[in-house]
Coordinates of C-alpha atoms and ligand atoms in Angstrom, one line a residue:
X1 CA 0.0 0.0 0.0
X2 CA 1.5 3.5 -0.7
X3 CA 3.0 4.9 2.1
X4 CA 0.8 8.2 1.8
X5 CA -2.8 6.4 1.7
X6 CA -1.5 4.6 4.6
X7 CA -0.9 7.4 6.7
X8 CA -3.7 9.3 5.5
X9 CA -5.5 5.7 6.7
X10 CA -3.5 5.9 10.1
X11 CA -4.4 9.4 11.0
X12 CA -8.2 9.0 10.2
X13 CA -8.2 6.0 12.6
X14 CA -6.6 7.9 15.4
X15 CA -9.3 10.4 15.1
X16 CA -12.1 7.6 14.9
X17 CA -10.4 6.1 18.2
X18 CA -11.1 9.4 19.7
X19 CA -14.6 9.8 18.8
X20 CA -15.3 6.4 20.5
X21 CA -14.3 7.8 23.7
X22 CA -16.4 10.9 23.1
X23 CA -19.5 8.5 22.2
X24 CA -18.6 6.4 25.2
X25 CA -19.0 9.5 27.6
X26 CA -22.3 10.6 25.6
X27 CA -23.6 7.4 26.2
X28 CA -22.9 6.9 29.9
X29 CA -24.5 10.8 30.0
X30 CA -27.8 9.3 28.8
X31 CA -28.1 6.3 30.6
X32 CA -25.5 5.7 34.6
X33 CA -24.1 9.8 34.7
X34 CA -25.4 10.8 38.0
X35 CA -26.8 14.1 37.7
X36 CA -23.8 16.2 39.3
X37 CA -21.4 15.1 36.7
X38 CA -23.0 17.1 34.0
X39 CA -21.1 20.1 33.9
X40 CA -17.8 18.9 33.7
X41 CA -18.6 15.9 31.3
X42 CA -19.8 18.7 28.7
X43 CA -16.3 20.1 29.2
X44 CA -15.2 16.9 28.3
X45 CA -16.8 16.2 25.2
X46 CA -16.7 19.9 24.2
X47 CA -12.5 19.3 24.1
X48 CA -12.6 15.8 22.7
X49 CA -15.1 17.5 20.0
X50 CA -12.0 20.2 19.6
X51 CA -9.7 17.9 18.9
X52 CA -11.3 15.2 16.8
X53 CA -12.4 18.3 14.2
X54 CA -8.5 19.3 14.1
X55 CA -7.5 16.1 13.5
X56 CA -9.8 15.7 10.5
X57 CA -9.0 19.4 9.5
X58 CA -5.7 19.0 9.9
X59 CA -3.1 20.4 7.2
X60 CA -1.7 17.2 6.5
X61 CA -4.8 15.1 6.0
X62 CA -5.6 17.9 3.5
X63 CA -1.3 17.2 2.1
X64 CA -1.7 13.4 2.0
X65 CA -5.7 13.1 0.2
X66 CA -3.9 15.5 -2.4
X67 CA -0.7 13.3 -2.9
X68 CA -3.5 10.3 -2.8
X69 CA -5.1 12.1 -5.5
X70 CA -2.4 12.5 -7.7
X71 CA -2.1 8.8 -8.0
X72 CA -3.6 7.3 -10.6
X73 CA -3.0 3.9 -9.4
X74 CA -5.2 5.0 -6.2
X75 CA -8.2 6.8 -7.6
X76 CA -10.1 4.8 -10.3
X77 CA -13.6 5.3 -9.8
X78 CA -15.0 1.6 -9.5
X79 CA -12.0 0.3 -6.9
X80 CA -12.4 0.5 -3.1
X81 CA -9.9 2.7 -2.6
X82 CA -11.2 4.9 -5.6
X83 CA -14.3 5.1 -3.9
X84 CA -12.7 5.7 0.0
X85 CA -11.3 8.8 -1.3
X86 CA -13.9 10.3 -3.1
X87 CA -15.6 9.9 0.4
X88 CA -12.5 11.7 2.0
X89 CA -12.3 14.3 0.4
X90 CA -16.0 14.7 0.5
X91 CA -15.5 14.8 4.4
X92 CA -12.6 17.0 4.7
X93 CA -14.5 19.7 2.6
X94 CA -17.4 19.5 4.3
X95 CA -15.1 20.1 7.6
X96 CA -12.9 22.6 6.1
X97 CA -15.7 24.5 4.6
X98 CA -17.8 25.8 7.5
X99 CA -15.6 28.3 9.8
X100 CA -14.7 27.1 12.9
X101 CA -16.3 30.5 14.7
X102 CA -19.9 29.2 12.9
X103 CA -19.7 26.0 14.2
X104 CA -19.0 27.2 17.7
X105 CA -21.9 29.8 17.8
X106 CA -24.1 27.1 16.4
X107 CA -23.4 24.5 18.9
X108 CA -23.8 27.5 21.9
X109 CA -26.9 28.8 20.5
X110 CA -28.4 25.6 20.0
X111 CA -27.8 24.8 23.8
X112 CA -29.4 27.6 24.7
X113 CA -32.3 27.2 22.1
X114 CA -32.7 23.4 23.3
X115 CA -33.3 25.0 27.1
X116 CA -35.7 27.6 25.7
X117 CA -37.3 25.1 23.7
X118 CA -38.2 22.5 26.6
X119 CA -39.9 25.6 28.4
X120 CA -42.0 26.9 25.6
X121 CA -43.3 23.3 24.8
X122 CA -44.3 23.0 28.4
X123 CA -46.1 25.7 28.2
X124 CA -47.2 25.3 25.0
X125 CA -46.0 29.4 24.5
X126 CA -44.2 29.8 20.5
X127 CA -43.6 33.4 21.3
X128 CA -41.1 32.1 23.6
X129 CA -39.3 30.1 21.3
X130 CA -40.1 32.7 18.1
X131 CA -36.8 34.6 18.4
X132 CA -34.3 31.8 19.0
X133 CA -35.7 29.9 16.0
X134 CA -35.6 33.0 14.0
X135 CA -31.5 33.0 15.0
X136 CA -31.1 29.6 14.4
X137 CA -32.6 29.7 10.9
X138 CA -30.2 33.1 10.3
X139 CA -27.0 30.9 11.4
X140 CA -28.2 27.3 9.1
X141 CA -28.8 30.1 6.1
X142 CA -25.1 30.7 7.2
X143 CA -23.6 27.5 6.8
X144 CA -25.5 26.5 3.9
X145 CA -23.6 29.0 1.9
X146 CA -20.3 28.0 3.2
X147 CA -21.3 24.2 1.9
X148 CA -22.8 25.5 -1.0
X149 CA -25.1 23.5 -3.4
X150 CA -24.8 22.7 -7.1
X151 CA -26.4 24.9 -9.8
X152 CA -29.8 24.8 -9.9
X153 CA -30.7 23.8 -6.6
X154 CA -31.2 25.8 -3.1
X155 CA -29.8 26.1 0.4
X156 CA -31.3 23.4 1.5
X157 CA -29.8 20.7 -0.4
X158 CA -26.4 22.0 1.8
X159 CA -28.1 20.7 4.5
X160 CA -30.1 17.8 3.8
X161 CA -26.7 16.6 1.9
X162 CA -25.2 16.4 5.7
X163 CA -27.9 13.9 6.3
X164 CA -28.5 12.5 2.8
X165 CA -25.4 12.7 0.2
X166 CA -26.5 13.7 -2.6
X167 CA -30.5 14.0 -2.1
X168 CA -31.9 17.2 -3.2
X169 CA -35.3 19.2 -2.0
X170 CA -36.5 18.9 -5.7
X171 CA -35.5 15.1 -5.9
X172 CA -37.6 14.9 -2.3
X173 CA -40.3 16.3 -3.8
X174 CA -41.0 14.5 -6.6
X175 CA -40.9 11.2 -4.9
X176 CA -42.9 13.4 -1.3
X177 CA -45.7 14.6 -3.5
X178 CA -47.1 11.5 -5.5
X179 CA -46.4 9.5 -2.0
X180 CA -48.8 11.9 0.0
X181 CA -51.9 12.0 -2.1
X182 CA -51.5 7.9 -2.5
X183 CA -50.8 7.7 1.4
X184 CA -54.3 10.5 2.1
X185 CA -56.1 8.1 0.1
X186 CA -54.8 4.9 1.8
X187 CA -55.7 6.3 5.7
X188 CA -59.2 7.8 3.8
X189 CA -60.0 4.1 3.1
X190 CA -58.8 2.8 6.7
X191 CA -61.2 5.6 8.6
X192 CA -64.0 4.7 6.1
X193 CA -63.6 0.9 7.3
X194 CA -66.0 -0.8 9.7
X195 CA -63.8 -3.1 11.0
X196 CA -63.0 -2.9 14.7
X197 CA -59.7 -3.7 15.5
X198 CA -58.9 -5.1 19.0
X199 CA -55.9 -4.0 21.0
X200 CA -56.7 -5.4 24.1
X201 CA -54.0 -7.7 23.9
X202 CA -51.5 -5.3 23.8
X203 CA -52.5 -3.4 27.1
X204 CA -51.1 -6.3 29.6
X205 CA -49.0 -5.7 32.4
X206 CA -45.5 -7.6 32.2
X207 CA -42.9 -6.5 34.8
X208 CA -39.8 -4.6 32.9
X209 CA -37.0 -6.6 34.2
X210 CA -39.0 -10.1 32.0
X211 CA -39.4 -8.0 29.1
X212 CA -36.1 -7.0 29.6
X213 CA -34.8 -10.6 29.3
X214 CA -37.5 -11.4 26.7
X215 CA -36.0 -8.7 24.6
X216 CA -32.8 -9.7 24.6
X217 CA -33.9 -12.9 23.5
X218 CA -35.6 -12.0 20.7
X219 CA -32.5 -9.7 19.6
X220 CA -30.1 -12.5 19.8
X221 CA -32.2 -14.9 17.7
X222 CA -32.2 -12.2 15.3
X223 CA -28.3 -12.3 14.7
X224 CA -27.1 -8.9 17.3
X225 CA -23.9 -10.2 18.8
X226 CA -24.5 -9.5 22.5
X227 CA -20.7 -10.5 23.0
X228 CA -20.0 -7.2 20.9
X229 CA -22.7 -5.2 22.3
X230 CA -25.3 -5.0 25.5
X231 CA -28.8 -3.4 26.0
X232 CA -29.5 -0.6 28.7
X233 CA -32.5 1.8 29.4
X234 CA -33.1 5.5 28.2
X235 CA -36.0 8.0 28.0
X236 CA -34.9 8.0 24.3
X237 CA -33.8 4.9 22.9
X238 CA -31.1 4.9 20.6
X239 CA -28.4 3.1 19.0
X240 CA -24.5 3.9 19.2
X241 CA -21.8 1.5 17.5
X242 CA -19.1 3.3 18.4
X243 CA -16.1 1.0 18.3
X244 CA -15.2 -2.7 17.0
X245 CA -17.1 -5.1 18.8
X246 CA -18.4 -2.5 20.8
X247 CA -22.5 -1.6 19.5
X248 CA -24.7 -0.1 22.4
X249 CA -28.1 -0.7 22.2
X250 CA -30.8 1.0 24.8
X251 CA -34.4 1.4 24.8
X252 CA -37.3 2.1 27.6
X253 CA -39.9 0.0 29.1
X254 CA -43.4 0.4 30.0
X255 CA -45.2 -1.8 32.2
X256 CA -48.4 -2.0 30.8
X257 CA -47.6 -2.0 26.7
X258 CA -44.9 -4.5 26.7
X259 CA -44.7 -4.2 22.8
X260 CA -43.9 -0.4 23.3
X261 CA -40.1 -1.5 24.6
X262 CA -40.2 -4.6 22.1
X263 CA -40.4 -2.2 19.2
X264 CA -38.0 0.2 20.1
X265 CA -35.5 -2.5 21.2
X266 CA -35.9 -4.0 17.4
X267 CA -35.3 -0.9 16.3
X268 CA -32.3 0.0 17.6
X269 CA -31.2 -4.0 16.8
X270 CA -31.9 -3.0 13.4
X271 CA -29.3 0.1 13.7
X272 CA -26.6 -2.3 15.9
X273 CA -26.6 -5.3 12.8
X274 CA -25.8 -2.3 10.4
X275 CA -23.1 -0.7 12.7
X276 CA -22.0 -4.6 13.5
X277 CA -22.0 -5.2 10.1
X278 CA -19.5 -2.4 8.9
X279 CA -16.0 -3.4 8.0
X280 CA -14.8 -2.0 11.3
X281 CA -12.8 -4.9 13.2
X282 CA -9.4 -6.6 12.3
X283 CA -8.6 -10.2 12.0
X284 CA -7.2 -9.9 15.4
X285 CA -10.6 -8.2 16.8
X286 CA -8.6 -4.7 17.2
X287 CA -9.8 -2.2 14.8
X288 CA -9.5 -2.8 10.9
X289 CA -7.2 -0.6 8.5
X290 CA -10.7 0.6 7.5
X291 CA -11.8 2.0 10.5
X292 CA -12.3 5.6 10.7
X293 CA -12.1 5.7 6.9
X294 CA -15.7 5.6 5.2
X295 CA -15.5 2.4 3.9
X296 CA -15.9 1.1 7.2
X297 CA -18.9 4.1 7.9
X298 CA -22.3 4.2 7.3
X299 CA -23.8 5.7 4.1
X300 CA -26.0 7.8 5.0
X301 CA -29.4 8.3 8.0
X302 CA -31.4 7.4 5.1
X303 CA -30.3 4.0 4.9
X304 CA -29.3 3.5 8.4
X305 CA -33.1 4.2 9.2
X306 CA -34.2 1.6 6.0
X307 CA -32.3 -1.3 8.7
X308 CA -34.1 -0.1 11.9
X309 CA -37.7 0.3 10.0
X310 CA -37.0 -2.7 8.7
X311 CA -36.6 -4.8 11.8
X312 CA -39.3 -3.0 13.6
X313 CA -41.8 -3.0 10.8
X314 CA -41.2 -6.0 7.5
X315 CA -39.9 -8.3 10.1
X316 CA -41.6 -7.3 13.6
X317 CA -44.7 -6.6 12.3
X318 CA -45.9 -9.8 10.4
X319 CA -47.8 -12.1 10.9
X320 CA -44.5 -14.7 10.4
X321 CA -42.6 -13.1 13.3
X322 CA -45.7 -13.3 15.6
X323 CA -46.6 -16.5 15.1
X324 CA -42.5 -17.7 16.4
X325 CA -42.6 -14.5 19.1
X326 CA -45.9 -15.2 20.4
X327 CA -45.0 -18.6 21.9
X328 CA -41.8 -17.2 22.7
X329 CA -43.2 -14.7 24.6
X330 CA -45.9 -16.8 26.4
X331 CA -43.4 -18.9 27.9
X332 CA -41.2 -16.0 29.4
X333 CA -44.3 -14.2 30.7
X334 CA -46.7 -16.8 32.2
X335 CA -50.5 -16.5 32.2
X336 CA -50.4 -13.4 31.1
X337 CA -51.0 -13.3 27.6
X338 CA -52.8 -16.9 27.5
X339 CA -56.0 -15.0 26.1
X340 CA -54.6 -14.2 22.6
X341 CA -53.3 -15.3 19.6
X342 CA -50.9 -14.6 16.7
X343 CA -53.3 -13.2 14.5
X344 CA -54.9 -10.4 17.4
X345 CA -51.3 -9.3 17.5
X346 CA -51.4 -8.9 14.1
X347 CA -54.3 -6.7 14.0
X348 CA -53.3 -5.1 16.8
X349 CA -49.7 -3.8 16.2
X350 CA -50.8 -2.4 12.7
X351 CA -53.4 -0.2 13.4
X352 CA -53.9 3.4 11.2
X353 CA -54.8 6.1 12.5
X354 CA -54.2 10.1 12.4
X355 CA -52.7 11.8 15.0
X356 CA -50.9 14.8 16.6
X357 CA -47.5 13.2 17.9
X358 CA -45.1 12.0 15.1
X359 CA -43.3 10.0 17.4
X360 CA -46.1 8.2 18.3
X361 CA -47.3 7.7 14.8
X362 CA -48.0 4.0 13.2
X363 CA -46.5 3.3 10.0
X364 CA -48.5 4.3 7.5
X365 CA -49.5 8.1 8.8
X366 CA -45.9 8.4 10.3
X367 CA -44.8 9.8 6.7
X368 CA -47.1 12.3 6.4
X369 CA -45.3 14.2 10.0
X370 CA -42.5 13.7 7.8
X371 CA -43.9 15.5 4.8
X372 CA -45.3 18.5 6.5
X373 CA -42.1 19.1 8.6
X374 CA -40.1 18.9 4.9
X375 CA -42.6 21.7 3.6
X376 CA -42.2 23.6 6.2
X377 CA -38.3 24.0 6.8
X378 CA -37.8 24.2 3.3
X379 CA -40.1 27.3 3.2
X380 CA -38.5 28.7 6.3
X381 CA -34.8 28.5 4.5
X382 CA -36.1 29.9 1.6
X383 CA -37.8 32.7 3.2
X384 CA -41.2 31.7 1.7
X385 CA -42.6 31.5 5.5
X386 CA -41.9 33.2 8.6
X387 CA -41.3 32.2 11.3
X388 CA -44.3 34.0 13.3
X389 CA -46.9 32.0 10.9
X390 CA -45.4 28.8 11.4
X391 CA -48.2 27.9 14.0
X392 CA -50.4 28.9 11.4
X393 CA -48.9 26.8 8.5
X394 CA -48.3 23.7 10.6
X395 CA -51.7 23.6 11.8
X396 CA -53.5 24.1 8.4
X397 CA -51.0 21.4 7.1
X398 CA -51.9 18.9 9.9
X399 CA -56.0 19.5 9.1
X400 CA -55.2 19.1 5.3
X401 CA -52.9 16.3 5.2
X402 CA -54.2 14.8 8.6
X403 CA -57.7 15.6 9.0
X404 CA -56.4 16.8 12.4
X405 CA -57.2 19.8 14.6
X406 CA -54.2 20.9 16.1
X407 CA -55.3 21.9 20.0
X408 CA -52.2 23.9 20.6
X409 CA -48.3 24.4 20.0
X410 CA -47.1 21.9 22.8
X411 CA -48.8 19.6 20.5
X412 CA -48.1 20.9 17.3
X413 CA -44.7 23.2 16.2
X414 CA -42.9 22.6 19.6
X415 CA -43.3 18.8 19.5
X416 CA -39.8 18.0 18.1
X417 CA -36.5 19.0 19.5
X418 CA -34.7 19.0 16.2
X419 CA -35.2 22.8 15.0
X420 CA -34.3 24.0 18.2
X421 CA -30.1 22.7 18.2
X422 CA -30.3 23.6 13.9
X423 CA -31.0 20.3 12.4
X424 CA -32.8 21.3 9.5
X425 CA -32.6 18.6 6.6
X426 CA -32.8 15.9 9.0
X427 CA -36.5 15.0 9.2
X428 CA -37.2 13.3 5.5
X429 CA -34.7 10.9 6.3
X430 CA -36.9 8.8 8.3
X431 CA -39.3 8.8 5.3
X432 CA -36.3 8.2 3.0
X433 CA -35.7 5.0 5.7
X434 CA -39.0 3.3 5.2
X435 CA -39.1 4.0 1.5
X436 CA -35.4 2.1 1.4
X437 CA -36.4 -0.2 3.8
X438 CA -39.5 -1.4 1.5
X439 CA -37.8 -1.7 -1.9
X440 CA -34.9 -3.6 -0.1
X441 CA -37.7 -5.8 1.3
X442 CA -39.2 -6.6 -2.0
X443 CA -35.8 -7.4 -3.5
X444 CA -35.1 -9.7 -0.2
X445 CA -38.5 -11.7 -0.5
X446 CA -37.4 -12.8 -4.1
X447 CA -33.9 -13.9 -2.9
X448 CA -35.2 -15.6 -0.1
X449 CA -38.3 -16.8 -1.3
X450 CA -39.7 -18.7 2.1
X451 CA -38.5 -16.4 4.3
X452 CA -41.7 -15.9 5.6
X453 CA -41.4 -19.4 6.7
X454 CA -38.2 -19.0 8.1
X455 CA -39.4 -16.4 10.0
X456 CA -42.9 -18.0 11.3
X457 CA -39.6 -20.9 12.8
X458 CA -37.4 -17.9 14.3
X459 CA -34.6 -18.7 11.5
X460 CA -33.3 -15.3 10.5
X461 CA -29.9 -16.3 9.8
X462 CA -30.7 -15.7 5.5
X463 CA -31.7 -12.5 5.8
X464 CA -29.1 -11.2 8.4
X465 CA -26.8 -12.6 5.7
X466 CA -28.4 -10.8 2.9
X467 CA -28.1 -7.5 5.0
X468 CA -24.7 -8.5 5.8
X469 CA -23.3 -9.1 2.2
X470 CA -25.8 -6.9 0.2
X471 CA -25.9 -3.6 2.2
X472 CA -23.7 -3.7 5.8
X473 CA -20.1 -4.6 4.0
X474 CA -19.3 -2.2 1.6
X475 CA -19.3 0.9 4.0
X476 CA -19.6 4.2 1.7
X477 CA -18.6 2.5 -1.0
X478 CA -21.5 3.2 -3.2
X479 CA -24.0 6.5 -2.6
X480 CA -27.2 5.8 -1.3
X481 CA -29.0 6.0 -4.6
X482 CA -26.6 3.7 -6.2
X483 CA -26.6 1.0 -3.4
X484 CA -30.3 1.3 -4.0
X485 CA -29.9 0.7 -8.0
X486 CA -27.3 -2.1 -7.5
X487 CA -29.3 -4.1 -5.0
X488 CA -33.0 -4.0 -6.1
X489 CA -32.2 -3.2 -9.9
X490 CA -34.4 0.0 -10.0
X491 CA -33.8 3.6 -8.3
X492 CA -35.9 4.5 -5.4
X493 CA -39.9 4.7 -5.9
X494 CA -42.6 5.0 -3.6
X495 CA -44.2 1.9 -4.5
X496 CA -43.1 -0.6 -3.0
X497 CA -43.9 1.2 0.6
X498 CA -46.9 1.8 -0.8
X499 CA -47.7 -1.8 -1.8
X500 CA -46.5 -2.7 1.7
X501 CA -49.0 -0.3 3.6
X502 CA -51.7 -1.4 1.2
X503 CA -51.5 -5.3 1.9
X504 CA -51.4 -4.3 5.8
X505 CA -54.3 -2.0 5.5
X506 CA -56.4 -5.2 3.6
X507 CA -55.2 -7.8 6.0
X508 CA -56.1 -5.7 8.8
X509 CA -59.2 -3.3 8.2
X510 CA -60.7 -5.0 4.6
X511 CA -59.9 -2.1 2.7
Ligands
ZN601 ZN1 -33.8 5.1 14.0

């Protein structure tokens, strides 16, 4: 290997090594940081922040990518290596680019906007919150000119290419719009239906520490290596695979809607087999001459999201997984459940309705939150709305695309926490997730033609597999929208969520 790809590769790793102590600290913040080690464990992660961004900035990562450059041998398109430095040099501009003073003022301001924020939702008061948006708006406007964007497009592809490479509003849209009327139409059908759909079954009581074990059950039948990972509780679950062999999983557990912490562990599992998956570890289980580089990193939230939707919902959600997990699950929590069967959970788990919360949204409603939240910060960046009528727009969007009567701000605008610290471009990821996660599933269910069967017997050693080889091992090697061509043979469409939500919505209200 030339010596200067191999110490670009050396230096990048150094800096990944120190961004798995940073993510280490984050995580113990979130789930065994007593309280009064806050303060000084921001000043921690504010210096290891410091030093990871100059060791990505640094002059002679900038000195070696351009020697690596130089070399033909090094940079043809279709190799590995072609393809690990287009992603570096990707990175480093997108680092270099953005002044280090803007970064700063954007990370302080959004502290302070997060605090204001939790207050004005509690009191459900926008005013409150009015001015610190406005700022935060003023500073993303900011750095989406340093990124820049190519011709023809607008500031918000800057952003939403943080998120998404190369994913553009307009591109959104034309996939958004044609999704949204279908999807209207869809839950139009599901309210019209007569059918009653039982969920009695899920309101039982099972004590957290059983559905605790019962969780990490299911998760290890499923293929997450719980020798190179471990489960813990949060108020908001969420995945972190921050070094080799090293994937942290957590999730939250109510006692009277067992599936509540059953879905969100497969969720994050879903995350943890993709960050498992990644080219990360050695032969000697130390990190890999990848690691740090983005052949051993995830493409983009997008797809991430396509392997947590797609545990949670194609797999979780079927009648094949309940008809293993219900059994399962009888025999880890007693009597409880006796009453029901397979085909109530079924029913129960895929319910439609509209609603207020996105969060708390079932799967075919949860993409029109998306949608509205993609209209709306793309008309704030562009100046086409201000901020004083968002209220205003976000309500008449909710009753339009909803059917929903938005009661007051707490419930509506202030719901999401993601404006307030500047992520704007974030949100249609999630969407972009299930759309992924749906033509991936298609392409899967051809491969693996029984694999409903396999699933109904709690084999899901095929499809890890497929994940594995298919999507987890090549890293960044391929953009999103590539990956997406390569594996299912067609670029992204809506329809084959929109088969999916269809077949759930006739098995399960007739419609
Ligand atoms: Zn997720």
């Amino acid at each position: 290997m030339p010596t200067a790809y191999a110490e670009l590769c050396s230096l990048l790793k150094h800096a990944a090594l120190l961004d798995s102590l940073a993510q280490l600290a984050s995580w113990d913040q979130e789930t065994y940081m007593p309280e009064k080690g806050a303060a000084a464990r921001a000043e921690s992660v504010a210096l290891l922040a410091t030093l990871i961004h100059e060791r990505r900035t640094s002059p002679r990562v900038g000195e070696l990518l351009a020697a690596c450059e130089g070399d033909a041998g090094l940079t043809a398109a279709e190799t590995p290596t072609g393809a690990n430095l287009r992603e570096i040099r990707r990175d480093y501009d997108k680092h270099t680019k953005v002044p280090a003073e803007l970064v700063a003022e954007i990370a302080k301001v959004g502290s302070q906007a997060q605090e204001v924020w939790k207050k004005a939702r509690e009191g459900s008061d926008f005013a409150m919150f009015r001015p610190w948006l406005e700022r935060m708006i003023g500073l993303q406007r900011r750095k989406a000119e340093c990124l820049g964007h190519a011709p023809g497009g607008e500031a918000y592809d800057a952003l939403l290419d943080l998120y998404e490479p190369g994913a553009t509003a307009a591109g959104l849209e034309a996939v958004f719009t044609p999704l949204r009327a279908r999807l209207t139409d869809l839950l139009g059908r599901v309210r019209g239906s007569k059918a009653k759909v039982r969920t009695r079954c899920l309101e039982v009581k099972i004590d957290p520490a059983a559905q605790h074990a019962f969780g990490l059950a299911v998760i290890e039948a499923m293929g997450f290596d719980l020798t190179a990972g471990r489960v813990d509780t949060t108020t908001h679950p969420f995945c972190s695979g921050f070094a080799p062999g090293d994937t942290r999983l957590t999730t939250r557990y109510r006692e009277a809607h067992f599936t509540d912490a059953l879905y969100s562990t497969l969720h994050e599992m879903g995350h943890g087999l993709y960050e498992q998956g990644l080219p990360k570890m050695g032969k000697d289980g130390g990190p890999s001459d990848l690691y740090g580089t983005p052949l051993a990193d995830s493409i983009s939230l997008g797809i991430h999201e396509s392997q947590s939707r797609m545990w949670e919902n194609f797999v979780g959600r079927s009648k094949a997984f309940w008809k293993w997990a219900l059994p399962k699950s009888k025999k880890q929590f007693g009597k409880a459940l006796s009453k029901f069967d397979a085909k109530e959970y079924f029913a129960a788990v895929n319910t439609a309705a509209p609603s207020l919360i996105r969060v708390e949204a079932d799967e075919t409603t949860y993409n029109l939150h998306v949608m509205i939240r993609f209209e709306i910060e793309r008309a704030l960046l562009r100046g086409d709305l201000a901020v004083k009528d968002l209220p205003g727009a976000w309500n008449g969007k909710y009753k339009e695309y909803l059917g929903v009567k938005v009661p007051d701000d707490r419930r509506g605008c202030l719901q999401d926490v993601h404006w307030s610290f500047g992520l704007f471009g974030y949100f249609p990821t999630y969407t972009l997730g299930n759309l992924y996660a749906a033509q991936f599933w298609e392409k899967i269910n051809q491969d693996i033609p029984d694999l409903n069967k396999q699933i109904a017997k709690g084999r899901f050693d095929a499809l890890k597999k497929w994940l594995n080889t298919k999507i987890h091992a090549h890293g960044r090697r391929y953009t999103a929208g590539d990956l997406c061509t390569r594996v299912t043979g067609a670029p992204l469409s809506s329809e084959p969520l929109l088969r999916h939500l269809s077949a759930k919505a006739e098995q399960v209200y007739g419609v």
